[in-house]
Coordinates of C-alpha atoms in Angstrom, one line a residue:
M1 CA 0.0 0.0 0.0
L2 CA 1.3 3.4 -0.9
R3 CA 1.8 6.0 1.8
E4 CA -0.7 8.5 0.3
D5 CA -3.4 5.8 0.0
L6 CA -2.9 4.9 3.7
V7 CA -3.1 8.6 4.7
R8 CA -6.2 9.1 2.7
M9 CA -7.8 6.0 4.2
V10 CA -7.1 7.1 7.7
Y11 CA -8.4 10.6 7.1
E12 CA -11.6 9.4 5.5
H13 CA -12.4 7.1 8.4
T14 CA -11.6 9.7 11.1
R15 CA -12.5 13.1 9.8
A16 CA -16.1 13.0 11.2
D17 CA -14.7 12.5 14.8
V18 CA -11.3 14.3 14.7
E19 CA -10.5 17.9 14.1
Y20 CA -7.7 18.4 11.6
L21 CA -5.8 21.6 11.5
F22 CA -4.0 21.8 8.1
G23 CA -1.1 24.2 7.4
N24 CA -0.4 24.8 11.1
S25 CA 2.3 23.9 13.6
V26 CA 2.9 24.0 17.3
T27 CA 5.2 26.7 18.5
A28 CA 5.1 26.4 22.3
L29 CA 4.0 24.2 25.1
D30 CA 3.2 25.5 28.6
E31 CA 2.3 22.8 31.1
D32 CA 0.8 23.1 34.6
E33 CA -1.0 20.8 37.0
T34 CA -4.3 21.1 35.1
G35 CA -3.2 20.7 31.5
V36 CA -1.1 22.1 28.7
R37 CA -1.5 25.4 26.8
V38 CA -0.5 24.9 23.2
D39 CA 0.5 27.8 21.0
F40 CA 0.2 27.6 17.2
T41 CA 1.8 29.3 14.2
H42 CA -1.7 30.4 13.1
G43 CA -4.8 30.9 15.3
A44 CA -5.5 31.1 19.0
S45 CA -3.8 29.1 21.8
R46 CA -5.7 26.0 23.1
S47 CA -5.7 24.3 26.5
V48 CA -5.6 20.5 26.3
D49 CA -5.3 17.6 28.8
L50 CA -2.6 15.7 26.9
V51 CA -0.2 16.3 24.0
I52 CA 0.9 13.4 21.8
G53 CA 3.8 14.2 19.5
A54 CA 3.3 12.1 16.4
D55 CA 5.0 14.5 14.1
G56 CA 7.8 12.4 12.7
L57 CA 11.6 12.3 12.7
H58 CA 12.0 16.1 13.0
S59 CA 9.3 16.4 15.6
T60 CA 8.5 19.9 16.8
V61 CA 6.7 18.5 19.9
R62 CA 9.8 16.5 20.8
R63 CA 12.0 19.6 20.5
L64 CA 9.7 21.7 22.6
A65 CA 9.3 19.1 25.3
F66 CA 12.6 17.3 25.4
G67 CA 15.2 19.5 23.7
P68 CA 17.1 19.8 20.4
E69 CA 17.0 17.0 17.8
E70 CA 20.7 16.5 17.7
H71 CA 20.5 15.1 21.3
F72 CA 18.5 12.1 20.0
A73 CA 19.1 11.7 16.3
H74 CA 21.7 9.3 15.1
H75 CA 22.7 9.7 11.4
L76 CA 23.1 6.4 9.5
G77 CA 25.5 7.7 6.8
S78 CA 23.0 8.0 4.0
Y79 CA 20.1 9.9 2.4
L80 CA 17.0 8.6 0.7
S81 CA 14.7 10.3 -1.8
V82 CA 11.4 9.0 -3.0
F83 CA 9.2 10.4 -5.7
S84 CA 6.7 9.4 -8.4
A85 CA 7.2 9.7 -12.2
D86 CA 5.4 9.0 -15.5
K87 CA 6.0 5.5 -16.8
F88 CA 8.9 6.2 -19.1
L89 CA 10.3 2.6 -18.7
A90 CA 8.6 -0.6 -20.0
L91 CA 8.5 -2.3 -16.6
D92 CA 5.3 -4.4 -16.8
R93 CA 4.7 -5.2 -13.1
W94 CA 8.4 -5.7 -12.6
Q95 CA 10.7 -3.7 -10.4
M96 CA 14.4 -2.8 -11.1
W97 CA 17.2 -2.0 -8.6
L98 CA 20.5 -0.6 -9.8
R99 CA 23.7 0.3 -8.0
D100 CA 26.5 2.6 -9.1
G101 CA 29.3 3.3 -6.6
D102 CA 28.0 4.8 -3.4
A103 CA 24.5 5.5 -4.8
G104 CA 21.6 3.4 -6.1
F105 CA 17.9 3.4 -6.9
G106 CA 14.9 1.2 -7.2
I107 CA 12.1 1.7 -9.8
M108 CA 8.8 0.0 -9.5
P109 CA 5.4 0.4 -11.3
V110 CA 2.4 1.4 -9.2
R111 CA -1.2 2.4 -9.7
D112 CA -2.1 -0.7 -11.6
N113 CA 1.1 -0.4 -13.7
T114 CA 0.4 3.2 -14.9
E115 CA 3.1 5.2 -13.1
L116 CA 6.5 4.7 -11.5
R117 CA 7.7 5.1 -7.9
I118 CA 11.4 5.8 -7.6
A119 CA 13.6 5.4 -4.4
F120 CA 17.1 6.9 -4.7
G121 CA 19.7 6.6 -2.0
F122 CA 23.3 7.8 -1.6
E123 CA 25.9 7.7 1.1
S124 CA 26.8 10.9 2.7
A125 CA 27.7 12.5 6.0
L126 CA 25.1 14.8 7.5
L127 CA 24.5 17.7 5.1
A128 CA 23.9 21.3 6.0
H129 CA 20.8 21.6 3.8
D130 CA 17.7 23.1 5.2
L131 CA 15.2 20.2 5.1
R132 CA 12.4 22.7 4.4
D133 CA 14.2 24.0 1.3
S134 CA 12.8 21.6 -1.3
D135 CA 14.5 23.3 -4.2
A136 CA 17.9 22.8 -2.7
L137 CA 17.2 19.1 -2.0
R138 CA 15.8 18.6 -5.5
R139 CA 18.9 20.1 -6.9
L140 CA 21.1 17.9 -4.8
V141 CA 19.2 14.7 -5.8
A142 CA 18.9 15.7 -9.4
D143 CA 22.6 16.4 -9.7
K144 CA 23.5 13.0 -8.2
L145 CA 21.0 11.2 -10.4
A146 CA 22.3 12.9 -13.5
S147 CA 25.8 11.7 -12.7
L148 CA 24.7 8.1 -12.8
R149 CA 24.9 5.9 -15.9
W150 CA 21.9 4.3 -17.7
E151 CA 18.8 6.5 -17.2
G152 CA 20.3 9.1 -14.9
T153 CA 19.3 12.0 -17.0
R154 CA 15.6 11.1 -17.2
L155 CA 15.5 10.2 -13.5
A156 CA 17.0 13.6 -12.7
K157 CA 14.2 15.3 -14.7
A158 CA 11.6 13.1 -12.9
A159 CA 12.9 14.3 -9.6
W160 CA 12.5 17.9 -10.6
D161 CA 9.0 17.4 -12.0
A162 CA 7.7 15.2 -9.2
P163 CA 4.7 16.7 -7.2
D164 CA 5.5 14.4 -4.2
F165 CA 9.3 14.7 -3.9
Y166 CA 10.7 13.6 -0.6
C167 CA 14.3 13.6 0.6
D168 CA 15.7 13.2 4.1
A169 CA 18.7 11.8 6.0
M170 CA 18.4 8.3 7.2
A171 CA 18.5 8.5 11.0
Q172 CA 17.3 6.8 14.1
I173 CA 15.8 8.5 17.1
R174 CA 17.0 7.0 20.4
R175 CA 15.5 8.1 23.7
D176 CA 15.5 6.6 27.2
H177 CA 11.9 7.8 27.7
W178 CA 9.1 8.8 25.4
S179 CA 7.1 10.9 27.9
R180 CA 7.5 13.9 30.2
G181 CA 4.6 15.2 32.2
R182 CA 1.6 15.4 30.0
V183 CA 3.5 15.0 26.8
A184 CA 4.2 11.7 25.1
L185 CA 5.9 10.7 21.8
L186 CA 4.5 8.3 19.3
G187 CA 6.0 6.7 16.1
D188 CA 9.1 8.2 14.5
A189 CA 9.0 11.2 16.9
G190 CA 10.0 8.9 19.8
C191 CA 11.6 5.8 18.2
C192 CA 12.3 6.3 14.5
P193 CA 14.1 3.1 13.2
S194 CA 14.8 4.9 9.9
P195 CA 12.9 4.5 6.6
L196 CA 15.4 1.9 5.6
S197 CA 14.1 -0.5 8.2
G198 CA 10.6 -0.6 6.7
Q199 CA 9.2 -0.5 10.3
G200 CA 8.2 3.1 10.8
T201 CA 4.5 2.9 9.8
S202 CA 4.0 -0.4 11.6
L203 CA 5.5 1.0 14.9
A204 CA 3.4 4.1 14.6
F205 CA 0.1 2.2 14.1
V206 CA 0.8 -0.4 16.8
G207 CA 2.0 2.4 19.1
A208 CA -1.2 4.4 18.6
H209 CA -3.3 1.3 19.4
V210 CA -1.2 0.5 22.5
L211 CA -1.2 4.1 23.8
A212 CA -5.0 4.4 23.4
D213 CA -5.5 1.1 25.2
C214 CA -3.2 2.2 28.1
L215 CA -4.9 5.5 28.4
A216 CA -8.3 3.9 28.5
Q217 CA -7.3 1.4 31.2
A218 CA -5.6 4.1 33.3
H219 CA -8.8 5.9 34.1
G220 CA -7.3 9.4 33.9
D221 CA -3.9 8.7 35.3
H222 CA -1.8 9.7 32.3
R223 CA 1.5 9.0 34.1
A224 CA 0.5 5.3 34.7
A225 CA -0.7 5.1 31.1
Y226 CA 2.5 6.5 29.6
S227 CA 4.6 4.2 31.8
R228 CA 2.7 1.1 30.7
Y229 CA 2.8 2.3 27.0
E230 CA 6.6 2.4 27.1
Q231 CA 6.9 -1.0 28.8
R232 CA 4.7 -2.6 26.1
M233 CA 6.2 -0.8 23.1
R234 CA 9.9 -1.1 23.9
R235 CA 9.7 -4.8 23.2
R236 CA 8.7 -4.0 19.6
V237 CA 11.3 -1.4 18.7
H238 CA 15.0 -1.6 17.7
L239 CA 16.0 -0.1 21.1
G240 CA 14.0 -2.6 23.1
G241 CA 14.7 -5.8 24.9
D242 CA 13.2 -8.3 22.3
Q243 CA 16.4 -9.4 20.7
K244 CA 14.7 -11.4 18.0
T245 CA 12.6 -8.4 16.9
A246 CA 15.6 -6.1 17.1
Q247 CA 17.6 -8.5 15.0
R248 CA 14.9 -8.8 12.3
K249 CA 14.7 -5.1 12.0
Q250 CA 18.5 -4.8 11.8
V251 CA 18.5 -7.4 9.0
S252 CA 15.8 -5.6 7.1
H253 CA 17.6 -2.3 7.4
Q254 CA 20.9 -3.8 6.4
R255 CA 19.4 -5.7 3.4
I256 CA 18.0 -2.5 1.8
R257 CA 21.1 -0.5 2.7
D258 CA 23.4 -3.1 1.0
L259 CA 21.1 -3.0 -2.1
L260 CA 21.3 0.8 -2.4
F261 CA 24.8 1.3 -1.1
P262 CA 27.2 -1.4 -2.2
A263 CA 30.9 -1.3 -1.6
S264 CA 31.6 -0.7 -5.3
G265 CA 30.6 -1.7 -8.8
Y266 CA 27.7 -1.2 -11.2
Q267 CA 25.1 -3.9 -10.8
S268 CA 21.4 -4.4 -11.5
S269 CA 18.7 -6.8 -10.5
T270 CA 15.1 -7.3 -11.5
G271 CA 12.0 -9.0 -10.1
P272 CA 8.2 -8.9 -10.2
T273 CA 6.6 -6.3 -8.0
T274 CA 5.2 -7.8 -4.8
V275 CA 4.0 -6.6 -1.5
Q276 CA 5.3 -9.6 0.4
K277 CA 9.0 -9.2 0.0
L278 CA 11.8 -7.5 -2.0
P279 CA 12.6 -10.1 -4.7
M280 CA 16.1 -10.7 -5.9
F281 CA 15.6 -13.3 -8.6
W282 CA 18.9 -12.7 -10.5
V283 CA 21.8 -10.3 -10.8
L284 CA 22.7 -9.2 -14.3
P285 CA 26.3 -9.0 -15.4
S286 CA 28.1 -5.8 -14.9
V287 CA 27.4 -3.3 -17.6
D288 CA 29.9 -0.8 -19.0
A289 CA 27.3 1.8 -19.9
P290 CA 28.4 5.1 -21.4

């Protein structure tokens, strides 16, 4: 399932009971014994009982409640860009992964074989780019794509034209605690395993279910609910005590990292698109492309 489809599904099933504030952001949290006053970029302040920060890797709620991101973020030495494109390759329900030096990309058809989804990754130390400057990030990705062999030029153009362009550093968020007072963190905001792990959405949905259950059972005692939430969820995340789960996530993360960022060489592989696993049916011989 594509991310935008999942988001649309959740929104359609909750909009009648949930108030959504689009184009807005939290700017300050002021907590006392009765609740939390929340200030926003636009509109009046509000007083609420609890604040749940589910605002991703670069969480504003986490920064306001716990401190700067650099205290908790651990860069994994690479960047990932994902974007859609018109179907300019004849991939009939097959996906292709190519690697060239310290960069690589995967291309797969989506939307009933009518468009392409491209995932491009490259190794890099943490860059100084402003993550909100989409033009600078597009330029960075497009330049790196254009330097690749095979379809680099057309992939670079697709990155510039994509309406859903995404690029970010691959990082993990590691914290000893996910709550403080009336504020708690959920999903990537508290325990991002990095997109390369393929676990972010699963942890967020499971975490939301567990947190809601803990709050319901705590009968208004948010401290007890948050404590129980952390106890239950830490077994499921890479930081937790469940060694088998942690090991599986590490393998998943390393498998995709090895695919996108090999030690050297120019290689390609193809396989039918599937939602069950990432297929690696064969590896083609090295190609001396111009």
